mmCIF file with all atom_site columns, C-alpha atoms in Angstrom:
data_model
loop_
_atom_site.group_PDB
_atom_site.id
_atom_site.type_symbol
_atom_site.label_atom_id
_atom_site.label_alt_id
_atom_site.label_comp_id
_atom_site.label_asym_id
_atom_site.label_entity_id
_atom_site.label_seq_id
_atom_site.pdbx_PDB_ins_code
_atom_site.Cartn_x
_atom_site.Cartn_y
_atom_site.Cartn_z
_atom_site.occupancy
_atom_site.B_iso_or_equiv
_atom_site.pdbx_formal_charge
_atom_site.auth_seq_id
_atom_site.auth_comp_id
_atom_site.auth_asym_id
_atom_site.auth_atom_id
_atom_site.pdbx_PDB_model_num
ATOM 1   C CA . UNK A 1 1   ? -28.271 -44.136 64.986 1.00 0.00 ? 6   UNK A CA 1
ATOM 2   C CA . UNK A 1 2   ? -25.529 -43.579 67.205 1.00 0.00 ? 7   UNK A CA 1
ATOM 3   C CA . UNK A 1 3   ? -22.054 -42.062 66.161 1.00 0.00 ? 8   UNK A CA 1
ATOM 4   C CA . UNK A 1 4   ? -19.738 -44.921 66.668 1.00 0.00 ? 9   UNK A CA 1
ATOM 5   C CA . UNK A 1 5   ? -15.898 -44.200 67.089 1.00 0.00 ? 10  UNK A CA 1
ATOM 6   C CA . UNK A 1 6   ? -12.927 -46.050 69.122 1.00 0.00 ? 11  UNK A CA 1
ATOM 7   C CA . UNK A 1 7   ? -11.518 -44.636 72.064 1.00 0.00 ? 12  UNK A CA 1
ATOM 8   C CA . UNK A 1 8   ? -8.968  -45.341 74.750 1.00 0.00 ? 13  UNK A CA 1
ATOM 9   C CA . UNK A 1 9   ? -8.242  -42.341 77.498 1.00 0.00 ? 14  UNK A CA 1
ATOM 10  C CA . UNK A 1 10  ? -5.569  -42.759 80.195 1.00 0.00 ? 15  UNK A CA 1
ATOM 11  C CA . UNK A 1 11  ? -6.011  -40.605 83.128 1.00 0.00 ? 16  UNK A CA 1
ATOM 12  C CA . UNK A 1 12  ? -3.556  -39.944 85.831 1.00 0.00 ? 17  UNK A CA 1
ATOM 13  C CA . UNK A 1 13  ? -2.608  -36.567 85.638 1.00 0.00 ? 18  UNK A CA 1
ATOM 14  C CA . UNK A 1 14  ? -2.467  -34.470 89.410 1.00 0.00 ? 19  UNK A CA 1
ATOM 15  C CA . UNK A 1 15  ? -4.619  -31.838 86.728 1.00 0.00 ? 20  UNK A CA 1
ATOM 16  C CA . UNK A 1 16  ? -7.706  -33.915 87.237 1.00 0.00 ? 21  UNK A CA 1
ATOM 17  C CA . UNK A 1 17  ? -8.540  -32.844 90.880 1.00 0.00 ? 22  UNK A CA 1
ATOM 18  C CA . UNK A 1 18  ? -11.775 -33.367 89.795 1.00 0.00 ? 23  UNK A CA 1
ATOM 19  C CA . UNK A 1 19  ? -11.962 -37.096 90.382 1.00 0.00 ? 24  UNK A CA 1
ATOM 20  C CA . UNK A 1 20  ? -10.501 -37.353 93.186 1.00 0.00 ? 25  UNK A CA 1
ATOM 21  C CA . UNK A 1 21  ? -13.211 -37.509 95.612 1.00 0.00 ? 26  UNK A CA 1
ATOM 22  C CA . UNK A 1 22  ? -16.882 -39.280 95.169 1.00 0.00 ? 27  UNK A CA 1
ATOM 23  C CA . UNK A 1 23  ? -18.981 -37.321 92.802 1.00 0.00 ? 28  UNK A CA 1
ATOM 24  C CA . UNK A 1 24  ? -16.415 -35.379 90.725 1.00 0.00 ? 29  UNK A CA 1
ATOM 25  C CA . UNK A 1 25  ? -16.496 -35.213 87.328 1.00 0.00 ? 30  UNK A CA 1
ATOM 26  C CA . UNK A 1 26  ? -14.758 -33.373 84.606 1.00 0.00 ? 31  UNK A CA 1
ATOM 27  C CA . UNK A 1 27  ? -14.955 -33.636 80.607 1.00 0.00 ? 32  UNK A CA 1
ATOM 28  C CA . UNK A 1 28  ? -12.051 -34.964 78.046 1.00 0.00 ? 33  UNK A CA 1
ATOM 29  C CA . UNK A 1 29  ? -11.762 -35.301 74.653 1.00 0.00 ? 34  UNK A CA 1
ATOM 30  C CA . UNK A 1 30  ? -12.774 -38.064 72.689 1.00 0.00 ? 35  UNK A CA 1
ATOM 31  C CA . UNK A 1 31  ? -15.659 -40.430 71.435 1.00 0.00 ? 36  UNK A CA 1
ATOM 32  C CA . UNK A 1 32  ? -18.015 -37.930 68.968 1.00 0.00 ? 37  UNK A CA 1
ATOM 33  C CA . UNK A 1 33  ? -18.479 -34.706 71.164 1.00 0.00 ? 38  UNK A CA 1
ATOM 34  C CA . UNK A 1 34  ? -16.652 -35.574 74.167 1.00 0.00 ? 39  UNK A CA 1
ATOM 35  C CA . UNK A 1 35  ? -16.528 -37.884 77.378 1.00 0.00 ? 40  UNK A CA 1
ATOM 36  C CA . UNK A 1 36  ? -17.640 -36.928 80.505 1.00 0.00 ? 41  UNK A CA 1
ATOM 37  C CA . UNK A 1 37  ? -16.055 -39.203 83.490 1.00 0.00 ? 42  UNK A CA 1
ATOM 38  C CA . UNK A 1 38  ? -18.048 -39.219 87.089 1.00 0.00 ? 43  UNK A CA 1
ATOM 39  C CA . UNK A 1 39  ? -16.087 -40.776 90.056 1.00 0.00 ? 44  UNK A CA 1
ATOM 40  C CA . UNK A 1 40  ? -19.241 -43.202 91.501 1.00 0.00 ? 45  UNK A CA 1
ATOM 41  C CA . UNK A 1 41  ? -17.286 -44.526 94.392 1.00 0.00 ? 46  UNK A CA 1
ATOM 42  C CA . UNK A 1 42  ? -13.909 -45.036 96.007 1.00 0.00 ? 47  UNK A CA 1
ATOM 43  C CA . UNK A 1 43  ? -12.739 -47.199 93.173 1.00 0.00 ? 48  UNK A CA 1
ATOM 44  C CA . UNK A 1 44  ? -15.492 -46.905 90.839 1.00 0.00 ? 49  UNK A CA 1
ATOM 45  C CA . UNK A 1 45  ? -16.067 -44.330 87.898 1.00 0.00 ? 50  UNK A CA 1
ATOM 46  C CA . UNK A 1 46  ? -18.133 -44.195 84.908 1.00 0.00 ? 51  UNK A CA 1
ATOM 47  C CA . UNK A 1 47  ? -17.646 -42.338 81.415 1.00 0.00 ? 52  UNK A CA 1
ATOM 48  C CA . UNK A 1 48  ? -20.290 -41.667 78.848 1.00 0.00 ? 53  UNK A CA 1
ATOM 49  C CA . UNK A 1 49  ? -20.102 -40.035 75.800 1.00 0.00 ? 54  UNK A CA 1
ATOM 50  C CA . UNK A 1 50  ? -21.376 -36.381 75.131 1.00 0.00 ? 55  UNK A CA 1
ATOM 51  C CA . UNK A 1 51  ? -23.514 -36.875 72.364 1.00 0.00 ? 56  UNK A CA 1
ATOM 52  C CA . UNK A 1 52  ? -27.328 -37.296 73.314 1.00 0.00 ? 57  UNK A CA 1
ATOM 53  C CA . UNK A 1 53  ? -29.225 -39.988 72.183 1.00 0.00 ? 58  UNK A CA 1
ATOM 54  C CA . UNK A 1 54  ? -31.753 -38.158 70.597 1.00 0.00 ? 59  UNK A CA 1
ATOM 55  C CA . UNK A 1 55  ? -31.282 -36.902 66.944 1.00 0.00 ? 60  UNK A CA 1
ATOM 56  C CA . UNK A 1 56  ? -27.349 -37.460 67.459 1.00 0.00 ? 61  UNK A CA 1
ATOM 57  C CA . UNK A 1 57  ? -26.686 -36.593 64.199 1.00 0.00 ? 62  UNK A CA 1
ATOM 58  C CA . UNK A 1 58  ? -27.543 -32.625 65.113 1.00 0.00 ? 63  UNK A CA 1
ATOM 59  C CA . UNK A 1 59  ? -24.383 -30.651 66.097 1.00 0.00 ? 64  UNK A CA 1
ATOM 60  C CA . UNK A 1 60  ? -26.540 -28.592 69.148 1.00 0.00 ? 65  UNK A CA 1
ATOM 61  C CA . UNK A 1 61  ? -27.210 -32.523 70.487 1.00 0.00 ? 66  UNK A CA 1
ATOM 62  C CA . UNK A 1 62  ? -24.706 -32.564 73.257 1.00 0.00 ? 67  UNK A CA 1
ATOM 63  C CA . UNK A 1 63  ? -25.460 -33.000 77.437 1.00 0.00 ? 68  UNK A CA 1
ATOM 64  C CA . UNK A 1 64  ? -23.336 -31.646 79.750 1.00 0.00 ? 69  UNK A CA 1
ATOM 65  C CA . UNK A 1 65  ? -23.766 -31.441 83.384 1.00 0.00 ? 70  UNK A CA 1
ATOM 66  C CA . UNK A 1 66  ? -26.389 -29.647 85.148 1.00 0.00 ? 71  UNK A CA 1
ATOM 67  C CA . UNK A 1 67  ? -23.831 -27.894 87.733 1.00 0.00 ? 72  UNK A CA 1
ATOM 68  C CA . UNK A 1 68  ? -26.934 -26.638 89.633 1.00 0.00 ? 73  UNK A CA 1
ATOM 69  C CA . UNK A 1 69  ? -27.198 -30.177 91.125 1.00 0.00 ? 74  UNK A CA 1
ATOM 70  C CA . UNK A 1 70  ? -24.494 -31.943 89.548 1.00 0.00 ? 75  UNK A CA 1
ATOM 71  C CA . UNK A 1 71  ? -26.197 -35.420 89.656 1.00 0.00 ? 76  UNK A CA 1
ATOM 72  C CA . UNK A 1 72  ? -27.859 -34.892 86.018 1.00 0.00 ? 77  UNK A CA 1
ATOM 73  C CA . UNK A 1 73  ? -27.002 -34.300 82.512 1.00 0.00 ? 78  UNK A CA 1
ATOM 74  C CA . UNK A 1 74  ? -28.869 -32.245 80.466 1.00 0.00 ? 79  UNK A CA 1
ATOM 75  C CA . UNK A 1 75  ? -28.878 -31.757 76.361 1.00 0.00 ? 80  UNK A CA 1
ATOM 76  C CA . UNK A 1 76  ? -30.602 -28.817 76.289 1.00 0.00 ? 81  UNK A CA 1
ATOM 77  C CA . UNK A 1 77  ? -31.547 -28.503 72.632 1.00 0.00 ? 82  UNK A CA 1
ATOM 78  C CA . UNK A 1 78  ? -34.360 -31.410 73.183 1.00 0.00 ? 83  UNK A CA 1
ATOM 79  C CA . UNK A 1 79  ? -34.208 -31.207 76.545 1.00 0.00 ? 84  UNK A CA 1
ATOM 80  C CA . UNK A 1 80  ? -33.585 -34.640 77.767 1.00 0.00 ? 85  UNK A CA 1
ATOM 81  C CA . UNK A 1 81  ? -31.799 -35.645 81.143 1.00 0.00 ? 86  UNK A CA 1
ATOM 82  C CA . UNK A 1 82  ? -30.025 -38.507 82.383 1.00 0.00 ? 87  UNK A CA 1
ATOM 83  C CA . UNK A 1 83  ? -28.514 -39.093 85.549 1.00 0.00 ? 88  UNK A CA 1
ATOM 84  C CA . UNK A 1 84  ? -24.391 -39.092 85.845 1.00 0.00 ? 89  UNK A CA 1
ATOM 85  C CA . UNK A 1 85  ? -24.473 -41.970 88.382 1.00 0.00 ? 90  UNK A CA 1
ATOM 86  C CA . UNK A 1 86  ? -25.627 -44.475 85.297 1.00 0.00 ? 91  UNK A CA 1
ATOM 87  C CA . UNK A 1 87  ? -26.359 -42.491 81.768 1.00 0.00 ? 92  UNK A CA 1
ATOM 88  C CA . UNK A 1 88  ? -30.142 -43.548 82.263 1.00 0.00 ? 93  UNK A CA 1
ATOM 89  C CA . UNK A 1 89  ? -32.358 -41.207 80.731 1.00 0.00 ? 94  UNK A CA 1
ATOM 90  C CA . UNK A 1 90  ? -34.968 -39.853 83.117 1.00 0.00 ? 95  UNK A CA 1
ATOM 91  C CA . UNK A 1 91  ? -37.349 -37.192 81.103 1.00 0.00 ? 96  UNK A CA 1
ATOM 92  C CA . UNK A 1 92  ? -37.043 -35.083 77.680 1.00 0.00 ? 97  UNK A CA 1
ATOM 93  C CA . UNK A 1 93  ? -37.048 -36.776 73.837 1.00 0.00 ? 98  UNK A CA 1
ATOM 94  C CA . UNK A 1 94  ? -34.447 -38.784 74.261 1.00 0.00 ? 99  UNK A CA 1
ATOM 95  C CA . UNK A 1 95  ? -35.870 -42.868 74.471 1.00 0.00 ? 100 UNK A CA 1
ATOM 96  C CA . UNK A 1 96  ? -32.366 -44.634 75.204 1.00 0.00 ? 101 UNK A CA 1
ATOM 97  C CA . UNK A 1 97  ? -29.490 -44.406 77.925 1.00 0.00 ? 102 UNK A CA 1
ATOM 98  C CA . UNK A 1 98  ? -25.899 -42.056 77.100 1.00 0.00 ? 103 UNK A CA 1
ATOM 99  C CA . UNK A 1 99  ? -23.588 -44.531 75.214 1.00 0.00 ? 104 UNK A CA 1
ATOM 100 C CA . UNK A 1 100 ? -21.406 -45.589 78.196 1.00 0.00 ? 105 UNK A CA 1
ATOM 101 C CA . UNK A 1 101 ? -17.394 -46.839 78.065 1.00 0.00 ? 106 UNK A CA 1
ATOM 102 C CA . UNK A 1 102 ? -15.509 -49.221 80.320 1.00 0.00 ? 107 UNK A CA 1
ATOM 103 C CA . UNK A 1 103 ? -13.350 -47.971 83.313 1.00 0.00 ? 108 UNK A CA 1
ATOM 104 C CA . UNK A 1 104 ? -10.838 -49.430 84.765 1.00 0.00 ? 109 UNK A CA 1
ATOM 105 C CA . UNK A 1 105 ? -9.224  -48.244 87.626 1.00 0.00 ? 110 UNK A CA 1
ATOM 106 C CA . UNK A 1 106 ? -5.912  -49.777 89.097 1.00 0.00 ? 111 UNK A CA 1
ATOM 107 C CA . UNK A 1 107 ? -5.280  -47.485 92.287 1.00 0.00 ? 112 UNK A CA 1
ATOM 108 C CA . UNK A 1 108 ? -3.788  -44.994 90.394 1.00 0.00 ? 113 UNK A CA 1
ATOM 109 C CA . UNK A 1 109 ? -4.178  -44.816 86.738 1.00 0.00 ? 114 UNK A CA 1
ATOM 110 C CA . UNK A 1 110 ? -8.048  -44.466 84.759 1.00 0.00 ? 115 UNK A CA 1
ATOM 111 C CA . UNK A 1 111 ? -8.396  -46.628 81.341 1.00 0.00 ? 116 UNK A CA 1
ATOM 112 C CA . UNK A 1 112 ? -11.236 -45.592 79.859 1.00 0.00 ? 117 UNK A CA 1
ATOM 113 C CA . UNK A 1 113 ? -12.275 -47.146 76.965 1.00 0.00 ? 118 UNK A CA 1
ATOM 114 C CA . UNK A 1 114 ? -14.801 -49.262 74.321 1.00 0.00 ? 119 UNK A CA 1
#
């Protein structure tokens, strides 16, 4: 069972450098463990919690991006990856996609939410 919690993040802070071109990401607070936001296009981002799928009830059950090719995350306590461009899961324990949240970008200011 998946940790279930409401969440609203705002982002338009000259701090997140990060997103500004295709393929940055960065982490925030929020959801269960944290939110990870990927910039997927010119006006298109996605955000997916931090807690993995797999046994998310266990504290060490947590992805984060594999910076060695920054296209994955990885939860390496069960070893499962997914890929940052749609949460999918692609090897390792875990059966199901990340829990993913909806953008919205207006040109300037990130909503993500549920």
């Amino acid at each position: 069972m998946l940790f279930r919690s409401n969440l609203t993040i705002y982002i338009n802070d000259p701090q997140n450098i990060a997103l500004t071109t295709i393929g940055g990401w960065k982490y925030f607070s929020g959801g269960n463990r944290g939110v990870v936001v990927y910039r997927k296009g010119q006006s298109e981002f996605m955000a997916y919690e931090r807690t993995c799928p797999y046994k998310p009830e266990e504290p060490s059950s947590m992805v984060e991006v594999d910076t060695s090719n920054n296209i994955f995350l990885i939860d390496r306590s069960c070893n499962s990856q997914f890929l940052l461009s749609d949460g999918s899961n692609i090897s390792g324990a875990a059966l199901i996609p990340l829990r993913s949240f909806v953008t919205i970008f207006d040109g300037t200011m990130l909503r993500v939410t549920n």
